Short mmCIF file of C-alpha atoms in Angstrom, two decimals:
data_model
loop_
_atom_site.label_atom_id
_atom_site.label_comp_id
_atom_site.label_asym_id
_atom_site.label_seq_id
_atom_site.Cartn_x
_atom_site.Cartn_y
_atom_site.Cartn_z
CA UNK J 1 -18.41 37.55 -9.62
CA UNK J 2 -15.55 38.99 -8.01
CA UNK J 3 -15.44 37.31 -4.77
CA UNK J 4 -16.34 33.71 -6.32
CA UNK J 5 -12.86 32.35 -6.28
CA UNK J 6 -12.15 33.45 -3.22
CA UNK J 7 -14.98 31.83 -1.75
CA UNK J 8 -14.20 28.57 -3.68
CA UNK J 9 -10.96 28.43 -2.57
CA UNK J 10 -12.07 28.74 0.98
CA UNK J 11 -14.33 26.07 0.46
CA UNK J 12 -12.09 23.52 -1.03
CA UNK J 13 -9.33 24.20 2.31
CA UNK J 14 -12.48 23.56 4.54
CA UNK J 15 -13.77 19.98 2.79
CA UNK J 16 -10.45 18.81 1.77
CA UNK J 17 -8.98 17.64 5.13
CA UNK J 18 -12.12 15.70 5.66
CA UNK J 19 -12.11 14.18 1.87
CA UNK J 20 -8.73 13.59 2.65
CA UNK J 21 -9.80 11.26 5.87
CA UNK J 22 -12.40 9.53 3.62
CA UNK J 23 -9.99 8.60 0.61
CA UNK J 24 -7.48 7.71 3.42
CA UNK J 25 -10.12 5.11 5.20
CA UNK J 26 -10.46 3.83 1.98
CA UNK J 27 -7.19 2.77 0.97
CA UNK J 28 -7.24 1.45 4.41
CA UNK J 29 -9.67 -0.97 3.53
CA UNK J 30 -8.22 -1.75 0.20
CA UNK J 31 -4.57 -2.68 2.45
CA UNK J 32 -6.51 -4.77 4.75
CA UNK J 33 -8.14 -6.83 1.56
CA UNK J 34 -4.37 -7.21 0.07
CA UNK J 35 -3.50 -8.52 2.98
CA UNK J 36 -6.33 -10.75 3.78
CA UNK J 37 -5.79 -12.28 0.16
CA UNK J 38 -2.27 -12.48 0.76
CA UNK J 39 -2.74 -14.47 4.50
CA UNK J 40 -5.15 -17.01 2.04
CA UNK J 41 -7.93 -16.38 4.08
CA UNK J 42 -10.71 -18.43 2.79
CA UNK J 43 -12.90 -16.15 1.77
CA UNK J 44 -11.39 -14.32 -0.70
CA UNK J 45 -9.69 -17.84 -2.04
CA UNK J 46 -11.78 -17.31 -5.22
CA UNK J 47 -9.75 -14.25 -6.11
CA UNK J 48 -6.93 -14.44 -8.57
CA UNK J 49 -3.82 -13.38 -7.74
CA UNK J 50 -3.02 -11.29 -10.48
CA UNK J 51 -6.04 -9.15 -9.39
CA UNK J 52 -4.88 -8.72 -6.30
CA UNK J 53 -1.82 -7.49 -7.27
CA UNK J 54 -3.34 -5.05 -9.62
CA UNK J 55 -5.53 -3.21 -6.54
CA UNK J 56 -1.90 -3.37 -4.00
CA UNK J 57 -0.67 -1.16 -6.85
CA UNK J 58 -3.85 1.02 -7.39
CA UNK J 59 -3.60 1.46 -3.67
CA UNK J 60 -0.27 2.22 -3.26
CA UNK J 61 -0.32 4.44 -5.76
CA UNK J 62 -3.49 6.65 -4.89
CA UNK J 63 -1.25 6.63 -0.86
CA UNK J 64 1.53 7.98 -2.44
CA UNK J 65 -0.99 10.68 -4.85
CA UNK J 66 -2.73 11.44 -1.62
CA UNK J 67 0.63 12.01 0.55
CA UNK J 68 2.16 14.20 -1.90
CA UNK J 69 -0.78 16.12 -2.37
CA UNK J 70 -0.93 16.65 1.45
CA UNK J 71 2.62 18.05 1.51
CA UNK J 72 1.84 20.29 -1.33
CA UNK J 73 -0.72 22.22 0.50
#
């Protein structure tokens, strides 16, 4: 169809400030765990270090993915 792309684009700019919220929130929460394993709180004692380190990466990177795609658009 002629008008399909068009139309998709226009859907993707009106969902992808609020996906952009969601993946945001979520790194959010992946921060907060970092740091909560970082403070030695007791509940997350059981959690090797080396696996922590591996998600403050993963979440630093997929900030830094999500805040250059943001300038981009």
């Amino acid at each position: 169809k002629l008008g399909q792309p068009i139309q998709e684009r226009y859907t993707e700019a009106e969902v992808r400030p609020k996906a952009f919220e969601e993946l945001g929130k979520q790194i959010q929460q992946y921060m907060k765990f970092v740091e909560a394993c970082k403070m030695k709180e007791e509940q997350y004692d059981h959690i090797d270090d080396a696996n922590v380190t591996k998600v403050d990466k993963m979440a630093s990177e997929a900030m830094m993915w999500m805040n250059s795609s943001m300038n981009q658009q």
